Tab-separated table of C-alpha atoms and ligand atoms in Angstrom:
chain	number	residue	atom	x	y	z
A	103	MET	CA	5.536	0.454	-10.868
A	104	ASN	CA	8.439	0.239	-8.422
A	105	PRO	CA	8.138	1.042	-4.684
A	106	ASP	CA	9.667	4.491	-5.116
A	107	GLU	CA	7.070	5.416	-7.744
A	108	MET	CA	4.359	4.221	-5.368
A	109	LYS	CA	5.807	6.403	-2.589
A	110	LYS	CA	5.729	9.350	-4.993
A	111	THR	CA	2.088	8.632	-5.879
A	112	ALA	CA	1.108	8.660	-2.201
A	113	ALA	CA	3.146	11.811	-1.543
A	114	LYS	CA	1.444	13.721	-4.348
A	115	ALA	CA	-2.021	12.713	-3.134
A	116	ALA	CA	-1.218	14.079	0.345
A	117	LEU	CA	-1.079	17.626	-1.047
A	118	GLU	CA	-4.861	17.773	-0.883
A	119	TYR	CA	-4.622	17.710	2.949
A	120	VAL	CA	-2.416	20.816	3.079
A	121	GLU	CA	-4.419	23.791	4.307
A	122	SER	CA	-3.931	27.244	2.818
A	123	GLY	CA	-2.123	29.690	5.069
A	124	ALA	CA	-1.264	27.022	7.631
A	125	VAL	CA	1.924	25.577	9.037
A	126	VAL	CA	2.347	21.973	7.832
A	127	GLY	CA	3.898	19.201	9.927
A	128	VAL	CA	6.502	17.395	7.837
A	129	GLY	CA	7.999	14.013	8.745
A	130	THR	CA	11.104	12.152	7.667
A	131	GLY	CA	12.119	9.482	5.184
A	132	SER	CA	12.197	8.572	1.509
A	133	THR	CA	8.414	8.933	1.062
A	134	ILE	CA	8.402	12.317	2.752
A	135	ASN	CA	11.292	13.464	0.600
A	136	HIS	CA	8.897	13.195	-2.356
A	137	PHE	CA	6.261	15.085	-0.376
A	138	ILE	CA	8.732	17.885	0.409
A	139	ASN	CA	9.434	18.254	-3.314
A	140	PHE	CA	5.697	18.509	-4.045
A	141	LEU	CA	5.281	20.960	-1.168
A	142	GLY	CA	7.876	23.147	-2.846
A	143	THR	CA	5.506	23.526	-5.804
A	144	ILE	CA	2.795	25.079	-3.589
A	145	LYS	CA	5.019	26.867	-1.075
A	146	GLY	CA	3.316	30.210	-1.716
A	147	LYS	CA	0.102	28.700	-0.366
A	148	ILE	CA	1.435	27.765	3.093
A	149	GLU	CA	2.903	29.722	5.980
A	150	GLY	CA	5.699	27.234	6.476
A	151	ALA	CA	6.514	23.915	8.106
A	152	VAL	CA	7.632	22.217	11.281
A	153	SER	CA	9.940	19.293	10.705
A	154	SER	CA	10.718	16.029	12.481
A	155	SER	CA	14.410	15.857	11.573
A	156	GLU	CA	17.480	17.838	10.668
A	157	SER	CA	17.483	16.183	7.226
A	158	SER	CA	13.894	17.218	6.409
A	159	THR	CA	14.619	20.706	7.747
A	160	ALA	CA	17.570	21.012	5.365
A	161	ARG	CA	15.439	19.875	2.414
A	162	LEU	CA	12.631	22.301	3.290
A	163	LYS	CA	15.051	25.188	3.682
A	164	ALA	CA	16.703	24.355	0.365
A	165	LEU	CA	13.286	24.947	-1.227
A	166	ASN	CA	12.914	28.237	0.672
A	167	ILE	CA	10.076	26.894	2.796
A	168	PRO	CA	10.234	28.583	6.226
A	169	VAL	CA	10.785	26.055	9.043
A	170	TYR	CA	9.460	26.983	12.481
A	171	ASP	CA	10.447	25.821	15.939
A	172	LEU	CA	7.522	23.727	17.178
A	173	ASN	CA	7.485	25.754	20.395
A	174	THR	CA	6.306	28.771	18.425
A	175	VAL	CA	3.427	26.915	16.733
A	176	SER	CA	0.187	26.353	18.618
A	177	ASP	CA	-2.043	25.293	15.741
A	178	LEU	CA	-0.967	22.443	13.507
A	179	PRO	CA	-3.914	21.240	11.372
A	180	VAL	CA	-2.042	18.409	9.690
A	181	TYR	CA	1.080	16.289	10.042
A	182	ILE	CA	2.215	14.271	7.037
A	183	ASP	CA	4.694	11.446	7.501
A	184	GLY	CA	5.624	7.982	6.285
A	185	ALA	CA	5.722	4.688	8.184
A	186	ASP	CA	7.582	1.413	8.232
A	187	GLU	CA	4.395	-0.600	8.858
A	188	SER	CA	0.704	0.149	9.331
A	189	ASN	CA	-2.023	-2.224	10.440
A	190	HIS	CA	-5.682	-1.808	9.458
A	191	TYR	CA	-6.332	0.350	12.551
A	192	LEU	CA	-3.633	2.696	11.194
A	193	GLN	CA	-1.440	1.927	14.181
A	194	LEU	CA	2.109	2.279	12.970
A	195	ILE	CA	5.690	1.261	13.427
A	196	LYS	CA	7.936	4.228	12.690
A	197	GLY	CA	11.543	5.144	13.259
A	198	GLY	CA	13.367	3.159	10.589
A	199	GLY	CA	15.219	6.401	9.913
A	200	GLY	CA	15.633	7.122	13.619
A	201	ALA	CA	13.347	10.172	13.741
A	202	LEU	CA	10.674	8.564	15.927
A	203	THR	CA	10.816	10.881	18.948
A	204	ARG	CA	10.399	14.142	17.072
A	205	GLU	CA	7.773	12.428	14.917
A	206	LYS	CA	5.803	11.426	17.974
A	207	ILE	CA	6.003	14.945	19.395
A	208	ILE	CA	4.659	16.500	16.184
A	209	THR	CA	1.955	13.815	16.047
A	210	ALA	CA	0.901	14.810	19.566
A	211	VAL	CA	0.578	18.465	18.573
A	212	SER	CA	-1.193	17.919	15.247
A	213	LYS	CA	-4.954	17.714	14.729
A	214	LYS	CA	-4.724	15.205	11.880
A	215	PHE	CA	-1.981	12.713	11.021
A	216	VAL	CA	-1.906	11.729	7.346
A	217	CYS	CA	0.403	8.767	6.757
A	218	ILE	CA	1.814	8.143	3.282
A	219	ALA	CA	3.411	4.897	2.143
A	220	ASP	CA	3.781	2.415	-0.665
A	221	GLN	CA	1.346	-0.482	-0.544
A	222	SER	CA	3.871	-2.923	0.948
A	223	LYS	CA	3.664	-1.116	4.307
A	224	LEU	CA	0.107	-2.245	5.078
A	225	VAL	CA	0.208	-5.429	7.185
A	226	ASP	CA	-2.209	-7.511	9.247
A	227	ILE	CA	0.036	-7.732	12.306
A	228	LEU	CA	2.746	-5.247	13.272
A	229	GLY	CA	6.226	-6.444	14.184
A	230	LYS	CA	7.906	-7.934	11.167
A	231	PHE	CA	9.711	-4.604	10.838
A	232	PRO	CA	12.002	-4.340	13.906
A	233	LEU	CA	10.507	-1.874	16.403
A	234	PRO	CA	12.866	1.073	17.087
A	235	VAL	CA	13.316	2.307	20.644
A	236	GLU	CA	15.266	5.516	21.309
A	237	VAL	CA	17.313	5.275	24.507
A	238	ILE	CA	19.531	7.553	26.567
A	239	PRO	CA	23.020	6.155	25.801
A	240	MET	CA	23.974	5.215	29.391
A	241	ALA	CA	20.724	3.235	29.773
A	242	ARG	CA	21.102	1.167	26.590
A	243	SER	CA	22.199	-2.151	28.139
A	244	TYR	CA	19.697	-1.890	30.988
A	245	VAL	CA	16.846	-1.183	28.564
A	246	ALA	CA	17.984	-4.084	26.362
A	247	ARG	CA	17.867	-6.478	29.349
A	248	GLU	CA	14.363	-5.295	30.228
A	249	ILE	CA	13.228	-5.854	26.629
A	250	VAL	CA	14.647	-9.398	26.681
A	251	LYS	CA	12.588	-10.071	29.849
A	252	MET	CA	9.530	-8.959	27.855
A	253	GLY	CA	10.317	-11.517	25.123
A	254	GLY	CA	11.866	-9.164	22.534
A	255	GLU	CA	15.232	-9.413	20.805
A	256	PRO	CA	16.857	-5.966	20.970
A	257	VAL	CA	19.631	-5.159	18.508
A	258	TYR	CA	21.795	-2.079	19.017
A	259	ARG	CA	21.770	0.126	15.878
A	260	GLU	CA	25.521	0.650	15.705
A	261	ASN	CA	27.140	3.835	14.396
A	262	PHE	CA	23.851	5.704	14.594
A	263	ILE	CA	23.031	8.718	16.778
A	264	THR	CA	19.602	10.351	16.691
A	265	ASP	CA	19.093	14.081	16.148
A	266	ASN	CA	18.573	14.205	19.932
A	267	GLY	CA	22.005	12.670	20.655
A	268	ASN	CA	20.605	9.297	21.686
A	269	GLN	CA	20.910	5.660	20.545
A	270	ILE	CA	18.461	3.164	19.034
A	271	LEU	CA	17.617	-0.425	19.920
A	272	ASP	CA	15.634	-2.251	17.211
A	273	ILE	CA	13.423	-4.989	18.651
A	274	HIS	CA	13.214	-8.076	16.458
A	275	GLY	CA	10.970	-11.097	16.798
A	276	LEU	CA	7.756	-9.337	17.780
A	277	GLU	CA	4.209	-10.170	16.753
A	278	ILE	CA	2.375	-7.192	18.178
A	279	MET	CA	-1.187	-8.029	19.183
A	280	GLU	CA	-1.732	-5.304	21.803
A	281	SER	CA	0.010	-2.304	20.290
A	282	ALA	CA	-1.121	0.397	22.717
A	283	LYS	CA	-0.222	-1.760	25.722
A	284	LEU	CA	3.255	-2.495	24.355
A	285	GLU	CA	3.783	1.180	23.470
A	286	ALA	CA	3.056	2.170	27.069
A	287	GLN	CA	5.105	-0.686	28.591
A	288	LEU	CA	8.193	0.171	26.577
A	289	ASN	CA	7.896	3.871	27.338
A	290	ASN	CA	7.738	2.971	31.013
A	291	ILE	CA	11.242	1.503	31.068
A	292	THR	CA	13.608	3.997	32.667
A	293	GLY	CA	16.010	5.320	30.055
A	294	VAL	CA	13.627	4.937	27.118
A	295	VAL	CA	12.955	8.242	25.390
A	296	THR	CA	10.185	6.793	23.253
A	297	ASN	CA	9.438	3.845	20.996
A	298	GLY	CA	8.309	3.699	17.387
A	299	LEU	CA	4.816	2.349	18.022
A	300	PHE	CA	2.161	4.910	17.136
A	301	ALA	CA	-0.808	3.067	18.612
A	302	MET	CA	-2.175	5.329	21.331
A	303	LYS	CA	-2.412	8.085	18.723
A	304	PRO	CA	-2.573	6.300	15.353
A	305	ALA	CA	-2.782	7.928	11.941
A	306	ASN	CA	-6.163	9.358	10.912
A	307	VAL	CA	-5.711	8.634	7.232
A	308	LEU	CA	-3.382	6.318	5.318
A	309	ILE	CA	-2.632	7.101	1.676
A	310	LEU	CA	-1.149	4.080	-0.042
A	311	GLY	CA	0.640	4.349	-3.344
A	312	THR	CA	-0.400	1.446	-5.576
A	313	PRO	CA	0.125	0.695	-9.286
A	314	GLU	CA	-3.520	1.721	-9.761
A	315	GLY	CA	-2.945	5.102	-8.087
A	316	ALA	CA	-3.349	6.504	-4.582
A	317	LYS	CA	-5.702	4.591	-2.296
A	318	THR	CA	-7.058	6.295	0.824
A	319	ILE	CA	-7.648	4.111	3.869
A	320	TYR	CA	-9.399	5.021	7.110
A	321	PRO	CA	-9.009	3.167	10.406
A	322	LYS	CA	-10.956	-0.080	10.663
B	434	R5P	O1	12.391	7.601	11.206
B	434	R5P	C1	11.861	7.550	10.115
B	434	R5P	C2	10.428	7.588	9.888
B	434	R5P	O2	9.645	7.003	10.874
B	434	R5P	C3	9.958	7.202	8.494
B	434	R5P	O3	8.710	7.772	8.338
B	434	R5P	C4	9.828	5.721	8.261
B	434	R5P	O4	11.045	5.074	8.568
B	434	R5P	C5	9.431	5.414	6.802
B	434	R5P	O5	10.451	5.816	5.947
B	434	R5P	P1	10.364	5.638	4.385
B	434	R5P	O6	9.376	6.612	3.874
B	434	R5P	O7	11.766	5.918	3.913
B	434	R5P	O8	9.969	4.214	4.114
């Protein structure tokens, strides 16, 4: 089974977390694209969706799934999204596709965060995947210098603008032992919008696609 088939397996299994009559939080990325397709098959069962990116919004709308402005939604039972890495506490690195800020906002609003991924995303220590940090454009160099002082190696993601009109620095060379502390430290740098560590509010459930089928993992 190739990684894409494993992503599809995880995406299909996530359907069981979708509540009837509710608005569903929908993330961004290749794994979520499979989930959006599956969601289309049960669209009559849900009220609609909130989405973490313009690309997911376009896919949802193409399937005639109503997409709501998050400001109009007060109750969001579940948010379903992928990840670039997860540790065994279900703390995540996200933002490989640059959607981290909207993803973190929907995570904050949702009652339950169900993460879906192929089995390669589960790691012992976060940081092999470069950690994305969304920055206000005029602050980029300043933020990069601050990250260097912290021991990271920031790399500017060239020719990429987020849906919020900002830029991304990807931090290489990290071995993240204290995820929540690093998440807060990075967010405290002036000019940072947010970073891709989801440690203070980790996922509640991780569904991994494996050749043997979907495997559900709870935080250690
Ligand atoms: O910004 C993108 C998101 O955080 C994605 O959830 C993450 O990059 C994983 O994407 P994929 O499902 O394509 O591996």
